[in-house]
Amino acid sequence: MVIGNSAYKTVPKLSNPVNDAALVGGMFRKAGFETVDVKLDLSVVDMRKALREFGSKARDADVAVIYYAGHGIELDGNNYLIPTDAALETDTDVFDEAFPLDRVLFAIEPAKQLRLVILDACRDNPFAKTMKRTVASRAIGRGLAKVEPTSPNTMIAFAAKAGSTASDGDAKNSPFATALVDRLPTPGLDLRKAFGFVRDDVLKNTGYKQEPYVYGSLGGDDVSLVPAKPAVAPGPQANPQDSVRRDYELALQAGNRDAWEAFLQAYPDGFYAGLARAQLKNVAAEEARAAAAAKARQAEDEKARLAAERANKAEQERAAAAAKAAEDARLAAEKAKQIEEAKAAAAEQRRKEAEAATAKALADKQAAEKARADLLAKQAADKLAAEASAKQAGEKAAAERAVQQPASETQSAAETQKVAALAAPPASTLSAAELAKSVQSELRRVGCLTSSGDGDWNAASQRSLMQFNKYAGTKFDAKLASIDALDALKAKQGRVCPLVCERGFKADGDNCVKITCRAGYRVNDDNECEKVQDKKPIATRDDSKPRDDERKKVESAPAKPQATGQIYCNNSGCRPVRHGCRLESVGGQAGYSRSGGGSGGTVEVCN
């Protein structure tokens, strides 16, 4: 059953799901499915009816597949498909207006060999932006949630890895649907490998932004959507040039212009087309030669007529000149015809030589294939004979030991030999470098190796295998790459080693993205956004040492001359004390000027 929901009533319309459903439905019909139901733009009532009817049809089926393209939503770890009439105003409406993925799995559960669900429903969900939460802590995820099927032989393919969204595409179909139609119908291709090719195609076409993912597991046998075509024994291969050669020989027998032009219209290119053009040139030369010969005969007849009628000399000369020109033209046409005949003969000879070489190469190839088939048959016969001889020798030796040993010892030896034969590891056909490169590639896939796989089993590769042992619970020798380690890695469907991001980054799928906090918040040591606290001014004691040093420097410096504001008076009058001078009281020492006439007084000292 194929479902495509595009015409949603309460959110913008999706352009591609209806186109994708038509494309995938046609692919399933060509793949040979007996029943293919394509349902478009289903309401909740229509989806319930369609799933119920398809569940009834799947009861007697070997393989049951459901493909869904449209909107999906993840709520509290559970996935839901959204019909076109869903409103989803609150988170609790999901339980009433959407279909859980478990209901889809229940519809295909009766299938006997394979149950496959393909979900192109990981698009960015517009309902989550307007949906009201009745419980603040209820989680509504981005994309769909990881799921692990409980029924055996069940696979669930997502268009994008859990927790991420898928692109609707810029073309008529989504990248995921286009890759599905290219890869799934390949006859005999195991589904696990087919979805691996789908993953590679989508990654390449989306610039490595969208990675499809598959959940569930199958058994050890290959499971393909389209069975492999039975092998056909090689027989004599018809040469595609045989029909062209037969038509060429028929045109050669006709040998006229119409035959060659019809051949060139049917086969305008190729080796025989070149030969036909050469033959056509030969026909044209023959036609030109015949025309020139006819013209020469007419000129001779005219000349003879004029001579018989005893025409005048001028007319006879003109007739003779015309006859000579016609003869020259005939000779030139004859020569051209001979040249074209030679070219046509050379082309025909090349054709015969090419056909002979082709026949010889075909005979040599058939002889080589026959010799190879004989050699393979002889090797197979020799191997069977050797195995038969070894089996007879083993049975004979076992019989002899049975005669010589007690029955219990014989049984113990036989059991020991059987256990040893079962425990013998299969021989690897890979070289050491190829094995190392394969193990490195698988280590990168499960997230344990970040460097490229170059086949050099270095220290980084050994540490990666040790990480795998730690998280997968295995005990492989990290010093070398082994077949057992490769098998264990291939058995892991998803990431094993956790993604470790630096401070300020968080894991998003297989990538580390930078944590962005809103204004006023910052990333703390636990990689969480916390509010930035406002810093209060703190009173601090000024450092007094620079101030004291400046004061001492000023005090130790010599005083600069400056005005004192004093007034000096004597018998002549009063005036301000001069710069650099001061007043002192003295008792009449020589060299001082006294104010007043007594033996003591105030003097102006300038030293």
Coordinates of C-alpha atoms in Angstrom, one line a residue:
M1 CA 0.0 0.0 0.0
V2 CA 1.3 3.5 -1.0
I3 CA -0.1 6.6 0.8
G4 CA 0.7 10.2 -0.3
N5 CA -0.7 13.1 1.8
S6 CA -0.2 16.5 0.3
A7 CA -3.4 18.6 0.6
Y8 CA -3.4 19.4 4.3
K9 CA -6.3 21.6 5.4
T10 CA -4.8 23.5 8.4
V11 CA -1.1 23.8 7.3
P12 CA 0.6 24.7 4.0
K13 CA 0.3 22.0 1.3
L14 CA 3.2 19.7 0.5
S15 CA 4.1 19.6 -3.1
N16 CA 5.8 16.2 -3.5
P17 CA 4.1 13.4 -1.5
V18 CA 1.4 12.8 -4.2
N19 CA 4.1 12.7 -6.9
D20 CA 6.3 10.4 -4.8
A21 CA 3.3 8.0 -4.2
A22 CA 2.6 7.8 -7.9
L23 CA 6.3 7.1 -8.7
V24 CA 6.8 4.5 -5.9
G25 CA 3.4 2.8 -6.8
G26 CA 4.5 2.4 -10.4
M27 CA 7.8 0.9 -9.2
F28 CA 6.1 -1.7 -7.1
R29 CA 3.8 -2.7 -10.0
K30 CA 6.8 -3.1 -12.3
A31 CA 8.5 -5.1 -9.5
G32 CA 5.8 -7.8 -9.8
F33 CA 3.6 -7.2 -6.7
E34 CA 0.2 -8.8 -7.1
T35 CA -1.6 -6.1 -5.2
V36 CA -0.6 -2.4 -5.2
D37 CA -3.1 0.1 -3.6
V38 CA -2.2 3.8 -4.1
K39 CA -4.1 6.1 -1.8
L40 CA -3.8 9.9 -2.0
D41 CA -4.8 12.7 0.5
L42 CA -6.4 10.5 3.1
S43 CA -8.5 11.8 6.0
V44 CA -8.4 10.1 9.4
V45 CA -11.5 8.0 8.5
D46 CA -10.0 7.1 5.1
M47 CA -6.6 6.1 6.7
R48 CA -8.3 3.9 9.2
K49 CA -10.3 2.1 6.5
A50 CA -7.3 1.7 4.2
L51 CA -5.2 0.2 6.9
R52 CA -8.0 -2.2 7.9
E53 CA -8.5 -3.4 4.3
F54 CA -4.8 -3.8 3.7
G55 CA -4.3 -5.8 6.9
S56 CA -6.9 -8.3 5.6
K57 CA -5.1 -8.6 2.2
A58 CA -1.7 -9.1 4.0
R59 CA -2.8 -12.2 5.9
D60 CA -1.9 -14.6 3.0
A61 CA 1.0 -12.6 1.6
D62 CA 4.7 -13.5 1.6
V63 CA 5.8 -9.9 1.4
A64 CA 3.9 -6.8 2.7
V65 CA 5.1 -3.2 2.2
I66 CA 3.7 0.1 3.3
Y67 CA 5.1 3.4 1.9
Y68 CA 3.9 6.7 3.4
A69 CA 4.8 10.2 2.2
G70 CA 3.5 13.2 4.2
H71 CA 3.7 14.8 7.6
G72 CA 4.7 12.8 10.7
I73 CA 5.2 13.7 14.4
E74 CA 7.0 12.3 17.4
L75 CA 5.4 12.7 20.8
D76 CA 7.0 11.4 24.0
G77 CA 9.2 9.0 22.0
N78 CA 6.3 7.6 19.9
N79 CA 5.8 8.2 16.1
Y80 CA 2.5 9.2 14.5
L81 CA 1.4 9.6 10.8
I82 CA -0.8 12.7 10.2
P83 CA -3.9 12.6 8.0
T84 CA -4.9 15.6 5.9
D85 CA -7.8 16.7 8.0
A86 CA -5.8 16.8 11.3
A87 CA -5.8 20.1 13.2
L88 CA -3.7 19.2 16.2
E89 CA -4.4 22.3 18.2
T90 CA -3.2 20.7 21.4
D91 CA -0.7 17.9 22.1
T92 CA -3.5 15.5 23.3
D93 CA -5.2 15.8 19.9
V94 CA -2.4 13.7 18.5
F95 CA -3.9 10.6 20.1
D96 CA -7.3 11.1 18.4
E97 CA -6.4 12.7 15.0
A98 CA -3.1 10.9 14.1
F99 CA -2.2 7.2 13.5
P100 CA 0.5 5.6 15.6
L101 CA 3.3 3.7 13.8
D102 CA 2.4 0.6 15.8
R103 CA -1.0 0.5 14.1
V104 CA 0.8 0.4 10.7
L105 CA 3.1 -2.4 11.9
F106 CA 0.1 -4.3 13.1
A107 CA -1.5 -4.2 9.6
I108 CA 1.5 -5.9 7.9
E109 CA 2.3 -8.3 10.8
P110 CA 0.6 -11.4 9.2
A111 CA 3.1 -11.4 6.2
K112 CA 5.2 -14.6 6.2
Q113 CA 8.6 -13.6 4.8
L114 CA 9.1 -9.9 4.9
R115 CA 7.4 -6.9 6.5
L116 CA 8.7 -3.5 5.3
V117 CA 7.6 0.0 6.2
I118 CA 9.1 3.0 4.4
L119 CA 8.4 6.4 5.9
D120 CA 9.1 9.6 3.9
A121 CA 7.6 11.5 6.8
C122 CA 10.5 13.2 8.5
R123 CA 9.8 16.7 7.1
D124 CA 9.8 19.7 9.3
N125 CA 6.6 19.6 11.3
P126 CA 4.4 22.8 11.0
F127 CA 1.9 21.6 13.7
A128 CA 4.5 21.7 16.5
K129 CA 4.9 25.5 16.1
T130 CA 1.3 26.2 16.9
M131 CA 0.4 23.3 19.1
K132 CA -0.5 24.1 22.7
R133 CA 1.1 21.9 25.4
T134 CA -1.2 20.6 28.2
V135 CA 1.9 19.4 30.0
A136 CA 4.9 21.7 30.0
S137 CA 7.4 18.8 30.2
R138 CA 5.9 16.9 27.2
A139 CA 8.6 16.4 24.5
I140 CA 7.7 17.0 20.8
G141 CA 10.8 15.9 18.8
R142 CA 12.3 17.2 15.6
G143 CA 11.7 14.6 13.0
L144 CA 10.8 11.0 14.1
A145 CA 12.1 9.0 17.0
K146 CA 14.2 5.9 16.8
V147 CA 12.2 2.6 16.7
E148 CA 13.2 -1.0 17.2
P149 CA 10.7 -3.5 15.7
T150 CA 9.8 -6.5 17.9
S151 CA 8.6 -8.8 15.1
P152 CA 11.2 -10.8 13.2
N153 CA 12.0 -10.1 9.5
T154 CA 10.7 -6.5 9.9
M155 CA 12.4 -3.4 8.6
I156 CA 11.5 0.3 9.0
A157 CA 13.2 2.7 6.7
F158 CA 13.3 6.5 7.6
A159 CA 13.9 9.1 4.9
A160 CA 16.1 10.9 7.5
K161 CA 17.9 9.7 10.7
A162 CA 16.0 9.8 13.9
G163 CA 15.9 13.3 15.3
S164 CA 16.6 15.0 12.0
T165 CA 14.3 16.2 9.1
A166 CA 14.1 15.3 5.4
S167 CA 14.0 17.5 2.4
D168 CA 10.8 17.7 0.3
G169 CA 13.1 18.4 -2.7
D170 CA 13.2 21.1 -5.3
A171 CA 12.3 18.7 -8.2
K172 CA 9.1 16.9 -8.9
N173 CA 10.0 14.1 -6.4
S174 CA 11.9 14.0 -3.1
P175 CA 15.5 12.8 -3.1
F176 CA 14.5 9.8 -1.0
A177 CA 11.7 8.6 -3.3
T178 CA 14.0 9.1 -6.4
A179 CA 16.7 6.9 -4.8
L180 CA 14.2 4.3 -3.8
V181 CA 12.9 3.9 -7.3
D182 CA 16.5 3.6 -8.7
R183 CA 17.8 1.0 -6.2
L184 CA 15.0 -1.2 -4.7
P185 CA 13.8 -2.9 -8.0
T186 CA 17.3 -4.2 -8.8
P187 CA 16.9 -8.0 -9.3
G188 CA 18.6 -10.1 -6.6
L189 CA 19.9 -7.1 -4.6
D190 CA 19.7 -7.7 -0.9
L191 CA 17.5 -5.0 0.8
R192 CA 20.2 -4.1 3.3
K193 CA 22.6 -3.3 0.5
A194 CA 19.8 -1.6 -1.5
F195 CA 19.0 0.8 1.4
G196 CA 22.8 1.4 1.8
F197 CA 22.9 2.6 -1.9
V198 CA 19.8 4.7 -1.2
R199 CA 21.6 6.3 1.8
D200 CA 24.6 7.1 -0.4
D201 CA 22.5 8.6 -3.2
V202 CA 20.5 10.8 -0.8
L203 CA 23.6 12.0 1.0
K204 CA 25.2 13.0 -2.3
N205 CA 22.1 14.7 -3.7
T206 CA 21.5 16.8 -0.5
G207 CA 25.0 17.9 0.1
Y208 CA 25.4 15.4 3.0
K209 CA 22.6 17.1 5.0
Q210 CA 20.1 14.2 4.9
E211 CA 21.0 10.7 5.9
P212 CA 18.3 7.9 5.5
Y213 CA 18.3 5.2 8.2
V214 CA 17.0 1.7 8.6
Y215 CA 15.8 0.0 11.8
G216 CA 15.2 -3.7 12.4
S217 CA 17.0 -6.8 11.3
L218 CA 16.8 -9.7 8.9
G219 CA 18.3 -13.2 8.8
G220 CA 21.5 -14.3 7.2
D221 CA 19.9 -15.0 3.8
D222 CA 19.7 -12.3 1.1
V223 CA 16.2 -10.8 1.0
S224 CA 15.5 -8.9 -2.2
L225 CA 12.4 -7.0 -3.3
V226 CA 12.7 -8.4 -6.9
P227 CA 14.1 -12.0 -7.2
A228 CA 17.2 -12.6 -9.2
K229 CA 16.8 -13.6 -12.8
P230 CA 17.7 -17.3 -13.5
A231 CA 21.1 -17.7 -15.0
V232 CA 21.0 -18.6 -18.7
A233 CA 23.6 -20.8 -20.2
P234 CA 25.7 -18.8 -22.7
G235 CA 25.1 -19.6 -26.3
P236 CA 26.3 -18.4 -29.6
Q237 CA 25.8 -14.6 -29.7
A238 CA 24.3 -13.1 -32.8
N239 CA 26.4 -10.4 -34.4
P240 CA 24.5 -7.1 -34.4
Q241 CA 26.1 -6.3 -37.8
D242 CA 24.6 -9.4 -39.5
S243 CA 21.4 -7.6 -40.5
V244 CA 23.3 -4.6 -41.8
R245 CA 25.6 -6.8 -43.8
R246 CA 22.6 -8.7 -45.4
D247 CA 20.9 -5.4 -46.4
Y248 CA 24.2 -4.2 -47.8
E249 CA 24.6 -7.3 -50.0
L250 CA 21.0 -6.9 -51.3
A251 CA 21.8 -3.3 -52.2
L252 CA 25.0 -4.4 -53.9
Q253 CA 23.0 -6.9 -56.0
A254 CA 20.6 -4.2 -57.1
G255 CA 23.5 -1.8 -57.8
N256 CA 21.3 1.3 -58.6
R257 CA 20.9 4.7 -57.0
D258 CA 17.6 3.9 -55.4
A259 CA 18.9 0.9 -53.6
W260 CA 21.9 2.7 -52.1
E261 CA 19.9 5.7 -51.1
A262 CA 17.4 3.5 -49.3
F263 CA 20.3 1.7 -47.5
L264 CA 21.8 5.0 -46.3
Q265 CA 18.4 6.2 -45.1
A266 CA 18.1 3.1 -42.9
Y267 CA 21.8 3.0 -41.8
P268 CA 23.2 6.5 -42.0
D269 CA 26.3 5.8 -39.8
G270 CA 28.8 3.0 -39.4
F271 CA 31.3 1.0 -41.5
Y272 CA 28.7 -0.2 -44.1
A273 CA 27.4 3.4 -44.5
G274 CA 30.8 4.4 -45.7
L275 CA 30.9 1.5 -48.2
A276 CA 27.4 2.4 -49.5
R277 CA 28.5 6.0 -50.1
A278 CA 31.4 4.8 -52.2
Q279 CA 29.1 2.6 -54.2
L280 CA 26.7 5.5 -54.7
K281 CA 29.6 7.6 -56.1
N282 CA 30.4 4.8 -58.5
V283 CA 26.7 4.8 -59.7
A284 CA 26.8 8.6 -60.2
A285 CA 30.0 8.2 -62.2
E286 CA 28.4 5.6 -64.4
E287 CA 25.4 7.8 -65.0
A288 CA 27.7 10.8 -65.9
R289 CA 29.7 8.5 -68.3
A290 CA 26.4 7.3 -70.0
A291 CA 25.2 10.9 -70.4
A292 CA 28.5 12.0 -71.9
A293 CA 28.5 9.1 -74.3
A294 CA 24.9 9.8 -75.4
K295 CA 25.8 13.5 -76.0
A296 CA 28.9 12.5 -78.1
R297 CA 26.7 10.2 -80.2
Q298 CA 24.3 13.0 -80.8
A299 CA 27.2 15.3 -81.9
E300 CA 28.5 12.8 -84.3
D301 CA 25.0 12.2 -85.8
E302 CA 24.6 16.0 -86.2
K303 CA 28.0 16.2 -87.9
A304 CA 27.1 13.4 -90.3
R305 CA 23.7 14.9 -91.1
L306 CA 25.2 18.3 -91.9
A307 CA 27.8 16.6 -94.2
A308 CA 25.1 14.6 -95.9
E309 CA 23.0 17.7 -96.4
R310 CA 26.1 19.6 -97.7
A311 CA 25.7 22.4 -95.2
N312 CA 27.9 25.4 -95.3
K313 CA 31.4 25.2 -94.0
A314 CA 30.7 27.3 -90.8
E315 CA 27.9 25.0 -89.7
Q316 CA 30.1 22.0 -90.3
E317 CA 32.9 23.4 -88.2
R318 CA 30.5 24.2 -85.4
A319 CA 29.2 20.6 -85.5
A320 CA 32.7 19.2 -85.6
A321 CA 33.7 21.3 -82.5
A322 CA 30.6 20.2 -80.6
A323 CA 31.4 16.6 -81.5
K324 CA 35.0 17.0 -80.3
A325 CA 33.8 18.6 -77.0
A326 CA 31.3 15.8 -76.4
E327 CA 33.9 13.2 -77.1
D328 CA 36.3 14.9 -74.6
A329 CA 33.5 14.9 -72.0
R330 CA 32.8 11.2 -72.7
L331 CA 36.5 10.4 -72.2
A332 CA 36.6 12.4 -68.9
A333 CA 33.5 10.7 -67.6
E334 CA 34.9 7.3 -68.6
K335 CA 38.1 8.1 -66.6
A336 CA 36.1 9.3 -63.6
K337 CA 34.1 6.1 -63.7
Q338 CA 37.2 4.0 -63.7
I339 CA 38.5 6.0 -60.6
E340 CA 35.2 5.5 -58.7
E341 CA 35.1 1.8 -59.7
A342 CA 38.6 1.4 -58.2
K343 CA 37.5 3.1 -55.0
A344 CA 34.4 0.9 -54.8
A345 CA 36.5 -2.2 -55.3
A346 CA 39.0 -1.1 -52.6
A347 CA 36.1 -0.5 -50.2
E348 CA 34.6 -3.9 -51.0
Q349 CA 37.9 -5.5 -50.3
R350 CA 38.2 -3.7 -46.9
R351 CA 34.7 -4.9 -46.1
K352 CA 35.6 -8.5 -46.8
E353 CA 38.8 -8.2 -44.8
A354 CA 36.9 -6.7 -41.8
E355 CA 34.3 -9.4 -42.0
A356 CA 37.0 -12.1 -42.1
A357 CA 38.8 -10.5 -39.1
T358 CA 35.5 -10.3 -37.1
A359 CA 34.7 -14.0 -37.9
K360 CA 38.2 -15.0 -36.8
A361 CA 37.9 -13.0 -33.5
L362 CA 34.5 -14.6 -32.8
A363 CA 35.9 -18.1 -33.5
D364 CA 38.9 -17.4 -31.2
K365 CA 36.6 -16.1 -28.5
Q366 CA 34.3 -19.1 -28.7
A367 CA 37.3 -21.4 -28.6
A368 CA 38.7 -19.6 -25.6
E369 CA 35.3 -19.8 -23.8
K370 CA 35.0 -23.5 -24.6
A371 CA 38.6 -24.2 -23.3
R372 CA 37.8 -22.2 -20.1
A373 CA 34.5 -24.2 -19.6
D374 CA 36.4 -27.5 -20.2
L375 CA 39.1 -26.4 -17.7
L376 CA 36.4 -25.5 -15.0
A377 CA 34.6 -28.7 -15.6
K378 CA 37.9 -30.7 -15.2
Q379 CA 38.8 -28.8 -12.0
A380 CA 35.3 -29.4 -10.6
A381 CA 35.6 -33.1 -11.5
D382 CA 39.1 -33.3 -9.9
K383 CA 37.8 -31.6 -6.8
L384 CA 34.9 -34.0 -6.4
A385 CA 37.2 -36.9 -7.0
A386 CA 39.7 -35.6 -4.3
E387 CA 36.8 -35.0 -1.9
A388 CA 35.5 -38.5 -2.5
S389 CA 39.0 -40.0 -2.0
A390 CA 39.5 -38.0 1.2
K391 CA 36.1 -39.1 2.4
Q392 CA 36.8 -42.8 1.7
A393 CA 40.2 -42.5 3.4
G394 CA 38.6 -40.8 6.4
E395 CA 35.9 -43.5 6.6
K396 CA 38.5 -46.2 6.3
A397 CA 40.7 -44.7 9.0
A398 CA 37.7 -44.2 11.2
A399 CA 36.7 -47.8 10.7
E400 CA 40.2 -49.0 11.6
R401 CA 40.2 -46.8 14.8
A402 CA 36.8 -48.1 15.7
V403 CA 38.2 -51.7 15.6
Q404 CA 41.2 -50.7 17.8
Q405 CA 39.5 -48.4 20.3
P406 CA 36.4 -48.9 22.5
A407 CA 33.1 -47.5 21.4
S408 CA 33.1 -44.7 23.9
E409 CA 36.6 -43.5 22.7
T410 CA 35.5 -43.8 19.1
Q411 CA 32.4 -41.6 19.7
S412 CA 34.5 -39.0 21.7
A413 CA 37.1 -38.8 18.9
A414 CA 34.4 -38.4 16.3
E415 CA 32.7 -35.6 18.3
T416 CA 36.1 -33.9 18.8
Q417 CA 36.8 -34.1 15.1
K418 CA 33.3 -32.7 14.3
V419 CA 33.7 -29.8 16.8
A420 CA 37.2 -29.0 15.4
A421 CA 35.8 -29.0 11.9
L422 CA 33.0 -26.6 12.9
A423 CA 35.3 -24.4 14.8
A424 CA 37.7 -23.9 11.9
P425 CA 37.5 -20.3 10.8
P426 CA 36.8 -19.6 7.2
A427 CA 39.8 -18.5 5.2
S428 CA 39.7 -14.9 4.3
T429 CA 40.2 -13.9 0.7
L430 CA 41.1 -10.3 1.6
S431 CA 44.7 -9.0 1.8
A432 CA 45.9 -7.5 5.1
A433 CA 45.6 -3.9 3.7
E434 CA 42.1 -4.6 2.3
L435 CA 41.0 -6.1 5.6
A436 CA 42.4 -3.2 7.6
K437 CA 40.6 -0.7 5.2
S438 CA 37.3 -2.6 5.6
V439 CA 37.5 -2.6 9.4
Q440 CA 38.4 1.2 9.4
S441 CA 35.4 1.9 7.2
E442 CA 33.1 0.1 9.6
L443 CA 34.7 1.8 12.6
R444 CA 33.9 5.2 10.9
R445 CA 30.3 4.1 10.3
V446 CA 29.7 3.2 14.0
G447 CA 31.3 6.5 15.1
C448 CA 34.5 5.0 16.6
L449 CA 37.0 6.4 14.1
T450 CA 37.3 10.0 12.8
S451 CA 40.3 9.6 10.4
S452 CA 40.0 8.3 6.9
G453 CA 40.4 4.6 6.2
D454 CA 43.7 4.1 4.2
G455 CA 44.5 0.5 5.0
D456 CA 47.3 1.5 7.5
W457 CA 46.5 -0.1 10.8
N458 CA 48.1 2.6 12.9
A459 CA 47.8 3.7 16.5
A460 CA 44.6 5.7 15.8
S461 CA 42.9 2.6 14.3
Q462 CA 44.0 0.5 17.4
R463 CA 42.5 3.1 19.8
S464 CA 39.3 3.1 17.7
L465 CA 39.0 -0.7 18.0
M466 CA 39.6 -0.4 21.7
Q467 CA 36.8 2.1 22.0
F468 CA 34.5 -0.3 20.1
N469 CA 35.4 -3.1 22.5
K470 CA 34.6 -0.8 25.4
Y471 CA 31.1 0.2 24.2
A472 CA 30.1 -3.0 22.4
G473 CA 31.3 -5.3 25.1
T474 CA 33.7 -7.2 22.8
K475 CA 37.3 -8.3 23.4
F476 CA 39.0 -8.2 20.0
D477 CA 42.8 -7.8 19.8
A478 CA 43.3 -4.1 18.9
K479 CA 46.8 -4.7 17.5
L480 CA 45.5 -6.2 14.3
A481 CA 42.4 -6.1 12.0
S482 CA 40.6 -9.4 12.0
I483 CA 37.6 -11.0 10.2
D484 CA 35.8 -11.6 13.5
A485 CA 36.1 -7.8 14.3
L486 CA 34.8 -7.0 10.8
D487 CA 31.8 -9.3 11.2
A488 CA 31.0 -7.8 14.6
L489 CA 31.1 -4.3 13.2
K490 CA 28.9 -5.1 10.3
A491 CA 26.3 -6.5 12.7
K492 CA 25.9 -3.1 14.4
Q493 CA 23.1 -1.1 12.7
G494 CA 23.9 2.3 14.2
R495 CA 26.4 4.4 16.2
V496 CA 28.3 2.5 18.9
C497 CA 30.8 5.0 20.2
P498 CA 29.2 8.1 21.6
L499 CA 29.8 11.5 19.9
V500 CA 32.0 13.6 22.2
C501 CA 31.8 17.4 21.6
E502 CA 34.0 20.2 23.0
R503 CA 32.8 22.7 25.5
G504 CA 30.2 25.0 23.9
F505 CA 29.1 22.4 21.4
K506 CA 26.4 19.7 21.6
A507 CA 25.7 16.5 19.6
D508 CA 23.0 16.7 16.9
G509 CA 22.9 13.4 15.1
D510 CA 26.5 12.6 14.0
N511 CA 27.6 16.2 14.1
C512 CA 28.6 18.7 16.9
V513 CA 26.8 22.0 16.6
K514 CA 27.6 25.2 18.6
I515 CA 25.3 26.0 21.5
T516 CA 23.6 29.4 21.0
C517 CA 22.1 31.1 24.1
R518 CA 19.7 34.0 24.0
A519 CA 20.6 37.5 25.0
G520 CA 21.6 37.7 28.7
Y521 CA 22.6 34.1 28.9
R522 CA 25.9 32.2 28.5
V523 CA 27.1 28.6 28.3
N524 CA 28.3 27.3 31.7
D525 CA 30.7 24.4 32.4
D526 CA 27.9 21.9 32.1
N527 CA 27.1 23.1 28.5
E528 CA 23.9 24.6 29.6
C529 CA 22.6 28.2 29.2
E530 CA 22.6 30.2 32.4
K531 CA 21.7 33.8 33.1
V532 CA 24.6 36.2 33.4
Q533 CA 24.8 37.9 36.9
D534 CA 25.2 41.7 37.0
K535 CA 28.5 42.7 38.5
K536 CA 28.3 45.1 41.6
P537 CA 31.1 47.6 42.2
I538 CA 33.4 46.5 45.0
A539 CA 35.0 49.1 47.2
T540 CA 38.8 48.6 47.2
R541 CA 41.5 50.4 49.1
D542 CA 43.6 52.6 46.9
D543 CA 47.3 51.7 46.8
S544 CA 49.0 54.4 48.8
K545 CA 52.5 53.5 47.8
P546 CA 52.5 55.6 44.5
R547 CA 51.0 58.5 46.4
D548 CA 53.6 58.4 49.1
D549 CA 56.4 58.1 46.6
E550 CA 55.1 61.2 44.7
R551 CA 54.9 63.2 48.0
K552 CA 58.5 62.3 49.0
K553 CA 59.7 63.3 45.6
V554 CA 58.1 66.6 45.8
E555 CA 59.4 67.3 49.3
S556 CA 62.9 66.3 48.4
A557 CA 63.0 68.6 45.4
P558 CA 64.6 72.1 45.9
A559 CA 62.1 74.9 46.4
K560 CA 61.3 77.0 43.4
P561 CA 61.4 80.8 43.7
Q562 CA 58.0 82.2 44.2
A563 CA 56.3 85.3 45.5
T564 CA 55.8 85.3 49.3
G565 CA 53.1 88.0 49.5
Q566 CA 55.2 90.0 52.1
I567 CA 55.7 93.8 52.0
Y568 CA 59.1 95.5 52.8
C569 CA 59.2 99.0 54.0
N570 CA 62.1 101.4 54.8
N571 CA 62.7 105.2 54.8
S572 CA 62.1 105.3 51.0
G573 CA 58.7 103.6 51.2
C574 CA 57.1 100.2 50.9
R575 CA 57.3 97.5 48.1
P576 CA 56.7 93.8 47.7
V577 CA 59.5 91.5 48.7
R578 CA 61.4 90.4 45.5
H579 CA 61.3 86.9 44.1
G580 CA 63.7 84.6 45.9
C581 CA 64.0 87.0 49.0
R582 CA 62.5 86.9 52.5
L583 CA 62.3 89.2 55.5
E584 CA 64.3 88.5 58.7
S585 CA 64.7 90.3 62.0
V586 CA 68.4 91.2 62.6
G587 CA 70.5 93.3 64.9
G588 CA 72.4 95.4 62.6
Q589 CA 74.8 93.0 60.8
A590 CA 76.8 94.5 58.1
G591 CA 75.6 93.9 54.5
Y592 CA 71.9 94.0 55.4
S593 CA 69.5 96.9 54.7
R594 CA 67.6 97.8 57.8
S595 CA 64.2 99.2 58.0
G596 CA 64.2 102.2 60.3
G597 CA 67.3 103.8 61.8
G598 CA 67.9 101.8 65.0
S599 CA 70.3 99.0 65.7
G600 CA 67.7 96.3 65.0
G601 CA 64.8 95.7 62.7
T602 CA 63.6 93.8 59.7
V603 CA 65.7 93.3 56.6
E604 CA 65.2 91.7 53.2
V605 CA 67.6 88.7 52.8
C606 CA 68.3 87.6 49.2
N607 CA 70.8 84.6 49.5

